[in-house]
mmCIF file of C-alpha atoms and ligand atoms in Angstrom:
data_model
loop_
_atom_site.group_PDB
_atom_site.id
_atom_site.type_symbol
_atom_site.label_atom_id
_atom_site.label_comp_id
_atom_site.label_asym_id
_atom_site.label_seq_id
_atom_site.Cartn_x
_atom_site.Cartn_y
_atom_site.Cartn_z
ATOM 1 C CA MET A 8 13.783 14.502 8.793
ATOM 2 C CA ILE A 9 15.288 11.127 9.371
ATOM 3 C CA ILE A 10 12.708 8.585 8.757
ATOM 4 C CA LEU A 11 12.532 4.815 9.390
ATOM 5 C CA VAL A 12 10.678 3.083 6.593
ATOM 6 C CA THR A 13 9.619 -0.485 7.423
ATOM 7 C CA GLY A 14 8.778 -2.562 4.361
ATOM 8 C CA GLY A 15 10.793 -0.090 2.303
ATOM 9 C CA THR A 16 11.961 -2.542 -0.317
ATOM 10 C CA GLY A 17 8.337 -3.500 -0.975
ATOM 11 C CA TYR A 18 6.061 -2.183 -3.647
ATOM 12 C CA ILE A 19 4.570 1.052 -1.990
ATOM 13 C CA GLY A 20 7.549 1.332 0.369
ATOM 14 C CA SER A 21 10.192 1.634 -2.409
ATOM 15 C CA HIS A 22 8.159 4.371 -4.243
ATOM 16 C CA THR A 23 7.744 6.212 -0.910
ATOM 17 C CA VAL A 24 11.474 6.048 -0.161
ATOM 18 C CA VAL A 25 12.085 7.563 -3.628
ATOM 19 C CA GLU A 26 9.758 10.425 -2.906
ATOM 20 C CA LEU A 27 11.092 10.987 0.624
ATOM 21 C CA ILE A 28 14.638 11.177 -0.664
ATOM 22 C CA GLN A 29 13.669 13.485 -3.437
ATOM 23 C CA ALA A 30 11.866 15.671 -0.772
ATOM 24 C CA GLY A 31 15.188 15.955 1.123
ATOM 25 C CA HIS A 32 14.657 13.486 3.880
ATOM 26 C CA GLU A 33 17.101 10.777 5.074
ATOM 27 C CA VAL A 34 15.783 7.275 4.933
ATOM 28 C CA VAL A 35 16.605 4.065 6.853
ATOM 29 C CA ILE A 36 14.900 0.861 5.580
ATOM 30 C CA VAL A 37 14.076 -2.190 7.638
ATOM 31 C CA ASP A 38 12.738 -5.133 5.767
ATOM 32 C CA ASN A 39 12.930 -8.903 6.173
ATOM 33 C CA LEU A 40 12.701 -9.425 2.396
ATOM 34 C CA VAL A 41 9.832 -11.903 2.786
ATOM 35 C CA ASN A 42 8.197 -10.310 -0.225
ATOM 36 C CA SER A 43 10.794 -8.101 -1.776
ATOM 37 C CA LYS A 44 14.413 -8.124 -2.970
ATOM 38 C CA LYS A 45 17.621 -6.402 -1.786
ATOM 39 C CA SER A 46 18.263 -5.295 -5.458
ATOM 40 C CA VAL A 47 15.447 -2.714 -5.101
ATOM 41 C CA LEU A 48 18.069 -0.625 -3.093
ATOM 42 C CA ASP A 49 20.202 -0.282 -6.251
ATOM 43 C CA LYS A 50 17.220 0.743 -8.266
ATOM 44 C CA ILE A 51 16.466 3.407 -5.636
ATOM 45 C CA LYS A 52 20.134 4.527 -6.020
ATOM 46 C CA THR A 53 19.789 4.808 -9.718
ATOM 47 C CA ILE A 54 16.619 6.912 -9.517
ATOM 48 C CA THR A 55 17.703 9.300 -6.614
ATOM 49 C CA GLY A 56 21.488 9.038 -6.479
ATOM 50 C CA ILE A 57 21.280 7.780 -2.787
ATOM 51 C CA LYS A 58 21.299 4.307 -1.546
ATOM 52 C CA PRO A 59 19.420 4.300 1.857
ATOM 53 C CA THR A 60 20.829 2.488 4.827
ATOM 54 C CA PHE A 61 19.207 -0.908 5.038
ATOM 55 C CA TYR A 62 18.726 -3.507 7.788
ATOM 56 C CA GLU A 63 17.464 -6.979 7.075
ATOM 57 C CA ILE A 64 15.390 -7.419 10.248
ATOM 58 C CA ASP A 65 11.929 -8.899 10.975
ATOM 59 C CA CYS A 66 9.760 -6.285 12.641
ATOM 60 C CA THR A 67 8.302 -8.969 14.994
ATOM 61 C CA ASP A 68 11.869 -9.255 16.435
ATOM 62 C CA LYS A 69 11.936 -6.470 18.994
ATOM 63 C CA GLU A 70 15.388 -7.270 20.147
ATOM 64 C CA ALA A 71 16.825 -6.862 16.687
ATOM 65 C CA LEU A 72 14.859 -3.654 16.081
ATOM 66 C CA GLU A 73 15.897 -1.815 19.240
ATOM 67 C CA PRO A 74 19.507 -1.202 18.117
ATOM 68 C CA VAL A 75 18.231 0.539 14.930
ATOM 69 C CA PHE A 76 16.331 3.097 17.108
ATOM 70 C CA LYS A 77 19.476 3.460 19.253
ATOM 71 C CA ALA A 78 21.723 4.036 16.159
ATOM 72 C CA HIS A 79 19.553 6.591 14.366
ATOM 73 C CA PRO A 80 17.820 9.740 15.831
ATOM 74 C CA PHE A 81 14.519 9.201 13.953
ATOM 75 C CA ASP A 82 11.969 11.896 13.550
ATOM 76 C CA GLY A 83 9.388 9.487 12.226
ATOM 77 C CA VAL A 84 8.405 5.985 11.257
ATOM 78 C CA ILE A 85 6.399 4.950 8.192
ATOM 79 C CA HIS A 86 5.265 1.398 8.887
ATOM 80 C CA PHE A 87 4.607 -0.478 5.557
ATOM 81 C CA ALA A 88 5.950 -3.966 6.612
ATOM 82 C CA GLY A 89 3.174 -6.500 6.533
ATOM 83 C CA LEU A 90 1.763 -9.490 4.862
ATOM 84 C CA LYS A 91 -1.088 -8.583 2.425
ATOM 85 C CA ALA A 92 -2.584 -11.615 0.613
ATOM 86 C CA VAL A 93 -6.195 -11.706 1.612
ATOM 87 C CA GLY A 94 -6.694 -15.428 0.587
ATOM 88 C CA GLU A 95 -3.571 -16.533 2.421
ATOM 89 C CA SER A 96 -4.700 -14.654 5.511
ATOM 90 C CA VAL A 97 -7.795 -16.821 5.618
ATOM 91 C CA GLN A 98 -5.639 -20.043 5.442
ATOM 92 C CA LYS A 99 -3.024 -18.689 7.890
ATOM 93 C CA PRO A 100 -4.765 -16.352 10.195
ATOM 94 C CA LEU A 101 -2.275 -16.647 13.108
ATOM 95 C CA MET A 102 0.698 -15.877 10.819
ATOM 96 C CA TYR A 103 -1.147 -12.790 9.722
ATOM 97 C CA TYR A 104 -2.120 -11.606 13.282
ATOM 98 C CA HIS A 105 1.318 -12.345 14.514
ATOM 99 C CA ASN A 106 3.234 -10.573 11.768
ATOM 100 C CA ASN A 107 0.942 -7.443 11.230
ATOM 101 C CA VAL A 108 -0.248 -6.775 14.735
ATOM 102 C CA LEU A 109 3.001 -7.640 16.619
ATOM 103 C CA SER A 110 5.095 -5.459 14.329
ATOM 104 C CA THR A 111 2.726 -2.549 14.883
ATOM 105 C CA ILE A 112 2.970 -3.043 18.763
ATOM 106 C CA TYR A 113 6.759 -3.347 18.808
ATOM 107 C CA LEU A 114 7.474 -0.373 16.461
ATOM 108 C CA SER A 115 5.046 1.892 18.442
ATOM 109 C CA GLU A 116 6.622 0.864 21.773
ATOM 110 C CA LEU A 117 10.047 1.657 20.344
ATOM 111 C CA ALA A 118 8.929 4.843 18.861
ATOM 112 C CA ILE A 119 7.598 5.950 22.152
ATOM 113 C CA LYS A 120 10.598 4.849 24.097
ATOM 114 C CA TYR A 121 13.023 6.576 21.738
ATOM 115 C CA LYS A 122 10.869 9.720 21.533
ATOM 116 C CA VAL A 123 10.093 9.386 17.826
ATOM 117 C CA ASP A 124 6.909 11.469 17.631
ATOM 118 C CA ARG A 125 5.529 10.798 14.140
ATOM 119 C CA PHE A 126 4.133 7.415 13.075
ATOM 120 C CA VAL A 127 2.509 6.846 9.678
ATOM 121 C CA PHE A 128 0.666 3.504 9.231
ATOM 122 C CA SER A 129 -0.364 1.748 6.010
ATOM 123 C CA SER A 130 -4.030 0.913 6.424
ATOM 124 C CA SER A 131 -6.617 -0.109 3.798
ATOM 125 C CA ALA A 132 -9.982 0.737 2.521
ATOM 126 C CA THR A 133 -11.025 -2.820 3.575
ATOM 127 C CA VAL A 134 -11.580 -1.480 7.159
ATOM 128 C CA TYR A 135 -14.711 0.194 6.050
ATOM 129 C CA GLY A 136 -16.265 -3.142 5.307
ATOM 130 C CA ASP A 137 -19.563 -3.245 3.380
ATOM 131 C CA GLN A 138 -21.285 0.124 3.617
ATOM 132 C CA GLU A 139 -22.486 2.981 1.576
ATOM 133 C CA VAL A 140 -20.139 4.535 -0.872
ATOM 134 C CA PRO A 141 -18.055 6.682 -1.239
ATOM 135 C CA PHE A 142 -16.181 5.704 1.946
ATOM 136 C CA VAL A 143 -15.413 8.795 4.251
ATOM 137 C CA GLU A 144 -13.168 8.862 7.217
ATOM 138 C CA THR A 145 -15.879 9.739 9.642
ATOM 139 C CA MET A 146 -17.559 6.419 9.070
ATOM 140 C CA ASN A 147 -17.526 3.670 11.685
ATOM 141 C CA LEU A 148 -15.450 0.713 10.758
ATOM 142 C CA LEU A 149 -17.337 -2.498 9.955
ATOM 143 C CA PRO A 150 -15.987 -6.025 10.260
ATOM 144 C CA THR A 151 -14.072 -7.083 7.315
ATOM 145 C CA THR A 152 -14.367 -10.555 5.695
ATOM 146 C CA ASN A 153 -10.839 -11.760 6.395
ATOM 147 C CA PRO A 154 -8.013 -11.790 8.911
ATOM 148 C CA TYR A 155 -5.873 -9.466 6.748
ATOM 149 C CA GLY A 156 -8.413 -6.696 6.996
ATOM 150 C CA GLU A 157 -8.819 -7.299 10.763
ATOM 151 C CA THR A 158 -5.068 -6.885 11.268
ATOM 152 C CA LYS A 159 -5.446 -3.411 9.772
ATOM 153 C CA ALA A 160 -8.516 -2.469 11.861
ATOM 154 C CA MET A 161 -6.637 -3.765 14.978
ATOM 155 C CA SER A 162 -3.469 -1.976 14.182
ATOM 156 C CA GLU A 163 -5.450 1.294 13.720
ATOM 157 C CA ARG A 164 -7.041 0.787 17.008
ATOM 158 C CA ILE A 165 -3.762 0.000 18.842
ATOM 159 C CA LEU A 166 -2.125 3.079 17.372
ATOM 160 C CA LYS A 167 -5.041 5.396 18.226
ATOM 161 C CA ASP A 168 -5.106 4.131 21.860
ATOM 162 C CA ALA A 169 -1.357 4.689 22.121
ATOM 163 C CA ALA A 170 -1.567 8.212 20.663
ATOM 164 C CA THR A 171 -4.344 9.056 23.033
ATOM 165 C CA VAL A 172 -2.179 8.629 26.144
ATOM 166 C CA ASN A 173 1.256 9.504 24.854
ATOM 167 C CA GLN A 174 1.392 13.198 24.281
ATOM 168 C CA ASN A 175 4.331 13.253 21.814
ATOM 169 C CA PHE A 176 3.241 10.279 19.862
ATOM 170 C CA LYS A 177 1.273 11.409 16.757
ATOM 171 C CA VAL A 178 -0.243 8.950 14.333
ATOM 172 C CA SER A 179 -1.426 9.146 10.732
ATOM 173 C CA LEU A 180 -3.483 6.317 9.535
ATOM 174 C CA LEU A 181 -3.593 6.170 5.712
ATOM 175 C CA ARG A 182 -6.370 4.174 4.203
ATOM 176 C CA TYR A 183 -5.275 3.146 0.697
ATOM 177 C CA PHE A 184 -7.750 2.255 -2.047
ATOM 178 C CA ASN A 185 -6.298 0.249 -4.984
ATOM 179 C CA PRO A 186 -2.589 1.085 -5.627
ATOM 180 C CA VAL A 187 -1.417 0.240 -9.160
ATOM 181 C CA GLY A 188 1.210 1.442 -11.687
ATOM 182 C CA ALA A 189 4.904 1.832 -11.078
ATOM 183 C CA HIS A 190 7.676 4.429 -11.189
ATOM 184 C CA GLU A 191 7.992 6.094 -14.636
ATOM 185 C CA SER A 192 11.607 4.873 -14.878
ATOM 186 C CA GLY A 193 10.308 1.286 -15.051
ATOM 187 C CA LEU A 194 12.912 0.332 -12.456
ATOM 188 C CA ILE A 195 10.609 -0.353 -9.470
ATOM 189 C CA GLY A 196 7.062 -1.594 -9.414
ATOM 190 C CA GLU A 197 4.919 -4.517 -8.209
ATOM 191 C CA SER A 198 6.384 -7.999 -8.770
ATOM 192 C CA PRO A 199 4.222 -10.480 -6.884
ATOM 193 C CA ASN A 200 5.595 -14.057 -6.509
ATOM 194 C CA GLY A 201 3.690 -16.592 -8.524
ATOM 195 C CA ILE A 202 0.376 -15.970 -10.037
ATOM 196 C CA PRO A 203 -0.923 -12.484 -9.108
ATOM 197 C CA ASN A 204 -4.159 -12.111 -7.143
ATOM 198 C CA ASN A 205 -4.653 -8.453 -8.020
ATOM 199 C CA LEU A 206 -6.168 -7.199 -11.214
ATOM 200 C CA MET A 207 -3.403 -4.954 -12.692
ATOM 201 C CA PRO A 208 -0.527 -7.339 -12.261
ATOM 202 C CA PHE A 209 -2.686 -10.124 -13.752
ATOM 203 C CA VAL A 210 -3.556 -7.923 -16.704
ATOM 204 C CA SER A 211 0.079 -7.037 -17.326
ATOM 205 C CA LYS A 212 1.054 -10.742 -17.331
ATOM 206 C CA VAL A 213 -1.682 -11.664 -19.743
ATOM 207 C CA ALA A 214 -0.643 -8.793 -21.995
ATOM 208 C CA LYS A 215 3.002 -10.077 -21.863
ATOM 209 C CA GLY A 216 1.813 -13.587 -22.768
ATOM 210 C CA GLU A 217 2.986 -15.034 -19.468
ATOM 211 C CA LEU A 218 -0.631 -15.848 -18.569
ATOM 212 C CA GLU A 219 -3.188 -16.878 -21.120
ATOM 213 C CA ILE A 220 -6.437 -15.093 -20.198
ATOM 214 C CA LEU A 221 -7.819 -12.745 -17.507
ATOM 215 C CA SER A 222 -10.777 -14.095 -15.553
ATOM 216 C CA VAL A 223 -13.161 -11.321 -14.854
ATOM 217 C CA PHE A 224 -14.871 -12.023 -11.621
ATOM 218 C CA GLY A 225 -18.514 -11.465 -12.258
ATOM 219 C CA ASN A 226 -20.462 -9.273 -14.738
ATOM 220 C CA ASP A 227 -23.721 -9.303 -12.772
ATOM 221 C CA TYR A 228 -23.051 -6.644 -10.090
ATOM 222 C CA ASP A 229 -25.203 -3.571 -9.907
ATOM 223 C CA THR A 230 -22.601 -1.409 -11.613
ATOM 224 C CA PRO A 231 -22.723 0.355 -15.058
ATOM 225 C CA ASP A 232 -21.092 -2.558 -16.938
ATOM 226 C CA GLY A 233 -21.780 -5.346 -14.271
ATOM 227 C CA THR A 234 -18.164 -5.775 -13.328
ATOM 228 C CA GLY A 235 -16.597 -4.724 -10.005
ATOM 229 C CA VAL A 236 -15.689 -1.153 -9.447
ATOM 230 C CA ARG A 237 -12.673 0.075 -7.477
ATOM 231 C CA ASP A 238 -10.701 3.272 -6.831
ATOM 232 C CA TYR A 239 -7.410 2.667 -8.611
ATOM 233 C CA ILE A 240 -4.639 5.077 -7.496
ATOM 234 C CA HIS A 241 -1.117 5.476 -9.053
ATOM 235 C CA VAL A 242 1.513 4.330 -6.604
ATOM 236 C CA VAL A 243 3.571 7.473 -7.076
ATOM 237 C CA ASP A 244 0.620 9.702 -6.064
ATOM 238 C CA LEU A 245 0.197 7.354 -3.058
ATOM 239 C CA ALA A 246 3.842 7.663 -2.185
ATOM 240 C CA LYS A 247 3.642 11.545 -2.322
ATOM 241 C CA GLY A 248 0.709 11.363 0.060
ATOM 242 C CA HIS A 249 3.015 9.676 2.598
ATOM 243 C CA VAL A 250 5.625 12.506 2.407
ATOM 244 C CA LEU A 251 2.910 15.069 2.924
ATOM 245 C CA ALA A 252 1.166 13.001 5.785
ATOM 246 C CA ILE A 253 4.517 12.746 7.754
ATOM 247 C CA GLU A 254 5.673 16.257 7.146
ATOM 248 C CA LYS A 255 2.276 17.858 8.064
ATOM 249 C CA LEU A 256 1.408 15.593 11.037
ATOM 250 C CA GLN A 257 0.126 17.801 13.774
ATOM 251 C CA ASP A 258 -2.815 16.227 15.597
ATOM 252 C CA ALA A 259 -2.568 13.161 17.881
ATOM 253 C CA ILE A 260 -4.565 11.023 15.343
ATOM 254 C CA GLU A 261 -5.105 11.913 11.759
ATOM 255 C CA ILE A 262 -6.907 9.620 9.302
ATOM 256 C CA TYR A 263 -6.953 10.077 5.550
ATOM 257 C CA ASN A 264 -8.219 8.181 2.662
ATOM 258 C CA LEU A 265 -5.783 7.998 -0.177
ATOM 259 C CA GLY A 266 -7.713 7.387 -3.335
ATOM 260 C CA THR A 267 -8.821 9.368 -6.379
ATOM 261 C CA GLY A 268 -12.405 9.662 -5.522
ATOM 262 C CA HIS A 269 -13.524 7.931 -8.714
ATOM 263 C CA GLY A 270 -14.579 4.324 -9.358
ATOM 264 C CA VAL A 271 -13.407 2.358 -12.477
ATOM 265 C CA SER A 272 -14.725 -0.957 -13.568
ATOM 266 C CA VAL A 273 -12.694 -4.239 -14.476
ATOM 267 C CA LEU A 274 -13.580 -3.866 -18.052
ATOM 268 C CA GLU A 275 -12.739 -0.196 -18.096
ATOM 269 C CA ILE A 276 -9.217 -1.165 -16.832
ATOM 270 C CA VAL A 277 -8.971 -3.785 -19.533
ATOM 271 C CA SER A 278 -9.938 -1.366 -22.254
ATOM 272 C CA ALA A 279 -7.623 1.483 -20.907
ATOM 273 C CA PHE A 280 -4.700 -0.985 -20.761
ATOM 274 C CA GLU A 281 -5.297 -2.111 -24.389
ATOM 275 C CA LYS A 282 -5.428 1.434 -25.586
ATOM 276 C CA ALA A 283 -2.598 2.914 -23.532
ATOM 277 C CA ASN A 284 -0.187 0.207 -24.571
ATOM 278 C CA ALA A 285 -1.523 -0.984 -27.924
ATOM 279 C CA VAL A 286 -1.753 -4.618 -26.705
ATOM 280 C CA LYS A 287 -4.479 -7.235 -26.414
ATOM 281 C CA VAL A 288 -5.796 -8.464 -23.121
ATOM 282 C CA PRO A 289 -8.011 -11.453 -23.705
ATOM 283 C CA TYR A 290 -10.512 -12.072 -20.971
ATOM 284 C CA LYS A 291 -13.520 -14.318 -20.060
ATOM 285 C CA ILE A 292 -16.257 -13.748 -17.621
ATOM 286 C CA VAL A 293 -16.284 -16.180 -14.594
ATOM 287 C CA ASP A 294 -18.127 -16.388 -11.370
ATOM 288 C CA ARG A 295 -17.873 -13.735 -8.793
ATOM 289 C CA ARG A 296 -14.888 -14.047 -6.405
ATOM 290 C CA PRO A 297 -16.058 -14.854 -2.813
ATOM 291 C CA GLY A 298 -15.751 -11.979 -0.487
ATOM 292 C CA ASP A 299 -15.511 -9.225 -3.170
ATOM 293 C CA LEU A 300 -17.566 -6.013 -2.746
ATOM 294 C CA PRO A 301 -19.380 -4.885 -5.848
ATOM 295 C CA ALA A 302 -18.162 -1.276 -5.792
ATOM 296 C CA TYR A 303 -16.345 1.166 -3.679
ATOM 297 C CA TRP A 304 -14.336 4.320 -3.900
ATOM 298 C CA ALA A 305 -12.949 7.091 -1.693
ATOM 299 C CA ASP A 306 -14.240 10.354 -0.599
ATOM 300 C CA ALA A 307 -10.824 11.916 -1.032
ATOM 301 C CA ASN A 308 -11.651 15.545 0.074
ATOM 302 C CA LYS A 309 -10.082 15.421 3.499
ATOM 303 C CA ALA A 310 -6.538 14.810 2.281
ATOM 304 C CA TYR A 311 -6.898 17.584 -0.185
ATOM 305 C CA GLU A 312 -8.191 19.984 2.420
ATOM 306 C CA LYS A 313 -5.738 19.186 5.177
ATOM 307 C CA LEU A 314 -2.677 17.966 3.385
ATOM 308 C CA GLY A 315 -3.139 19.734 -0.028
ATOM 309 C CA TRP A 316 -2.710 16.212 -1.501
ATOM 310 C CA LYS A 317 -4.626 15.039 -4.657
ATOM 311 C CA ALA A 318 -4.063 12.180 -6.932
ATOM 312 C CA LYS A 319 -2.959 13.551 -10.222
ATOM 313 C CA LYS A 320 -2.125 10.545 -12.470
ATOM 314 C CA THR A 321 -4.772 9.093 -14.756
ATOM 315 C CA ILE A 322 -5.937 5.567 -15.464
ATOM 316 C CA PHE A 323 -3.940 5.947 -18.731
ATOM 317 C CA ASP A 324 -0.739 6.624 -16.650
ATOM 318 C CA MET A 325 -1.326 3.802 -14.402
ATOM 319 C CA CYS A 326 -1.735 1.297 -17.344
ATOM 320 C CA LYS A 327 1.223 2.732 -19.209
ATOM 321 C CA ASP A 328 3.590 2.626 -16.183
ATOM 322 C CA SER A 329 2.446 -0.801 -15.054
ATOM 323 C CA TRP A 330 3.263 -2.083 -18.678
ATOM 324 C CA HIS A 331 6.576 -0.297 -18.765
ATOM 325 C CA PHE A 332 7.579 -1.981 -15.613
ATOM 326 C CA GLU A 333 6.340 -5.413 -16.552
ATOM 327 C CA LYS A 334 8.189 -5.279 -19.903
ATOM 328 C CA ASN A 335 11.450 -4.212 -18.130
ATOM 329 C CA TYR A 336 11.237 -6.466 -15.218
ATOM 330 C CA LYS A 337 13.824 -9.214 -14.702
ATOM 331 C CA ASP A 338 13.764 -11.497 -11.698
ATOM 332 C CA GLU A 339 17.033 -10.548 -10.147
HETATM 333 P P1 NAD B 430 4.773 -5.505 -0.261
HETATM 334 O O1 NAD B 430 4.610 -6.981 0.060
HETATM 335 O O2 NAD B 430 5.288 -5.191 -1.612
HETATM 336 O O3 NAD B 430 5.635 -4.714 0.836
HETATM 337 C C1 NAD B 430 5.686 -5.187 2.128
HETATM 338 C C2 NAD B 430 7.067 -5.264 2.572
HETATM 339 O O4 NAD B 430 7.145 -5.540 3.955
HETATM 340 C C3 NAD B 430 7.897 -6.382 1.852
HETATM 341 O O5 NAD B 430 9.064 -5.846 1.382
HETATM 342 C C4 NAD B 430 8.026 -7.434 2.831
HETATM 343 O O6 NAD B 430 9.263 -8.118 2.617
HETATM 344 C C5 NAD B 430 8.079 -6.646 4.150
HETATM 345 N N1 NAD B 430 7.649 -7.328 5.379
HETATM 346 C C6 NAD B 430 6.514 -8.042 5.618
HETATM 347 N N2 NAD B 430 6.557 -8.545 6.875
HETATM 348 C C7 NAD B 430 7.628 -7.996 7.440
HETATM 349 C C8 NAD B 430 8.201 -8.111 8.821
HETATM 350 N N3 NAD B 430 7.572 -8.784 9.719
HETATM 351 N N4 NAD B 430 9.347 -7.529 8.998
HETATM 352 C C9 NAD B 430 10.001 -6.747 8.027
HETATM 353 N N5 NAD B 430 9.554 -6.665 6.774
HETATM 354 C C10 NAD B 430 8.369 -7.320 6.568
HETATM 355 O O7 NAD B 430 3.318 -4.755 -0.103
HETATM 356 P P2 NAD B 430 2.767 -3.472 -0.482
HETATM 357 O O8 NAD B 430 1.767 -3.473 -1.480
HETATM 358 O O9 NAD B 430 3.950 -2.408 -0.667
HETATM 359 O O10 NAD B 430 2.068 -2.984 0.819
HETATM 360 C C11 NAD B 430 2.670 -2.181 1.968
HETATM 361 C C12 NAD B 430 1.764 -2.012 3.000
HETATM 362 O O11 NAD B 430 0.578 -1.416 2.511
HETATM 363 C C13 NAD B 430 1.357 -3.337 3.699
HETATM 364 O O12 NAD B 430 1.172 -3.107 5.094
HETATM 365 C C14 NAD B 430 -0.115 -3.588 3.054
HETATM 366 O O13 NAD B 430 -0.865 -4.345 3.938
HETATM 367 C C15 NAD B 430 -0.616 -2.171 2.875
HETATM 368 N N6 NAD B 430 -1.693 -2.094 1.864
HETATM 369 C C16 NAD B 430 -1.414 -2.465 0.565
HETATM 370 C C17 NAD B 430 -2.338 -2.359 -0.399
HETATM 371 C C18 NAD B 430 -2.140 -2.893 -1.801
HETATM 372 O O14 NAD B 430 -3.012 -3.006 -2.552
HETATM 373 N N7 NAD B 430 -0.870 -3.009 -2.313
HETATM 374 C C19 NAD B 430 -3.582 -1.775 -0.117
HETATM 375 C C20 NAD B 430 -3.921 -1.430 1.211
HETATM 376 C C21 NAD B 430 -2.850 -1.446 2.192
HETATM 377 N N1 UDP B 431 -10.523 -8.875 -10.481
HETATM 378 C C1 UDP B 431 -10.858 -9.666 -11.650
HETATM 379 N N2 UDP B 431 -9.940 -10.609 -12.101
HETATM 380 C C2 UDP B 431 -8.683 -10.852 -11.387
HETATM 381 C C3 UDP B 431 -8.424 -10.061 -10.267
HETATM 382 C C4 UDP B 431 -9.332 -9.121 -9.856
HETATM 383 O O1 UDP B 431 -11.896 -9.549 -12.173
HETATM 384 O O2 UDP B 431 -7.965 -11.658 -11.762
HETATM 385 C C5 UDP B 431 -11.455 -7.920 -10.051
HETATM 386 C C6 UDP B 431 -12.004 -7.976 -8.601
HETATM 387 O O3 UDP B 431 -13.105 -8.889 -8.552
HETATM 388 C C7 UDP B 431 -12.177 -6.587 -8.149
HETATM 389 C C8 UDP B 431 -11.176 -5.815 -8.942
HETATM 390 O O4 UDP B 431 -10.696 -6.622 -10.022
HETATM 391 O O5 UDP B 431 -13.476 -6.202 -8.617
HETATM 392 C C9 UDP B 431 -10.053 -5.442 -8.052
HETATM 393 O O6 UDP B 431 -9.468 -6.551 -7.494
HETATM 394 P P1 UDP B 431 -8.101 -6.685 -6.783
HETATM 395 O O7 UDP B 431 -7.794 -8.043 -6.289
HETATM 396 O O8 UDP B 431 -7.019 -6.059 -7.625
HETATM 397 O O9 UDP B 431 -8.266 -5.722 -5.499
HETATM 398 P P2 UDP B 431 -9.330 -5.725 -4.313
HETATM 399 O O10 UDP B 431 -10.195 -4.481 -4.515
HETATM 400 O O11 UDP B 431 -10.093 -6.964 -4.289
HETATM 401 O O12 UDP B 431 -8.482 -5.509 -3.076
#
């Protein structure tokens, strides 16, 4: 297939591009580089031997996007492009709604116009809101606590409505749990600007000595060790899930959780990181972070039953590969 990957120089996008190329697909990337670097394209070439075609375009610029659809006979779109900082979305809600929702509308309009019948969308476990765990695809969505989460719920709704009335437009909504880790080459991974918000990049920077100490947000949750529990998934497993989701897309609307099905606590991550990499991660317990849920993880059975997809990599792999990337990483 020839696949348009928006946000393909970003963290999850770049790993998915590698897996798509290695599965024999042709990839065209569109990214405005707001949160990634062009040098990622050379890294992809080092890993796969192929440098994908790249357009530096903003997905909210429909006029700039249309020629890309005219130039390439796409079989599918995987739409990763989006802003993802939860805290920033509270401060700048309109920027988030504009970027994340408008890009979804324009890309689906163009996909329908140019008869591209497969559309895979990066959604998030955050759309489940606060309800019983594990989260399963049949649950109703509940309001999230921030504009970022709402952009995901809205985009899902828009794509479902579009797929309902356009016979040849099939949509796969992938709800990610907590993607971590990096490619085993150490060439691509997550390199957030400034101080990381997420646990694994923060832990890596503490281990490296770039940050002094990890703040553990609360140890009084109703969880086995009192710290928050999440379903961490290796980004390469996640990337492979996208390849299967686009290859096997059949129904008008398919929805899958991409997670491991197991919850892991903050302190378990710290301990696994220290053991996997023979490093120290000093930490202190601080107050809970506002808006955090205590514990959630995926019911990951549907993706296994329908796509034959299952996360294979362990927490040990996630910690080892995150550290490998962090040690190698140069800001270029
Ligand atoms: P990322 O920031 O590394 O990648 C997103 C890419 O999209 C970046 O390269 C950025 O430059 C690009 N981009 C943003 N807005 C754009 C626009 N308007 N036009 C063109 N390019 C644009 O983030 P990621 O972690 O790889 O996330 C990819 C997708 O998965 C996002 O939609 C994100 O919301 C979603 N997601 C991420 C997580 C996570 O924890 N990383 C969890 C659930 C869902
Ligand atoms: N967390 C933490 N310290 C940090 C960052 C995160 O204790 O510096 C905790 C957070 O409270 C949650 C878990 O780690 O329980 C995962 O947080 P992250 O921000 O990575 O992902 P989220 O699940 O919130 O999207």
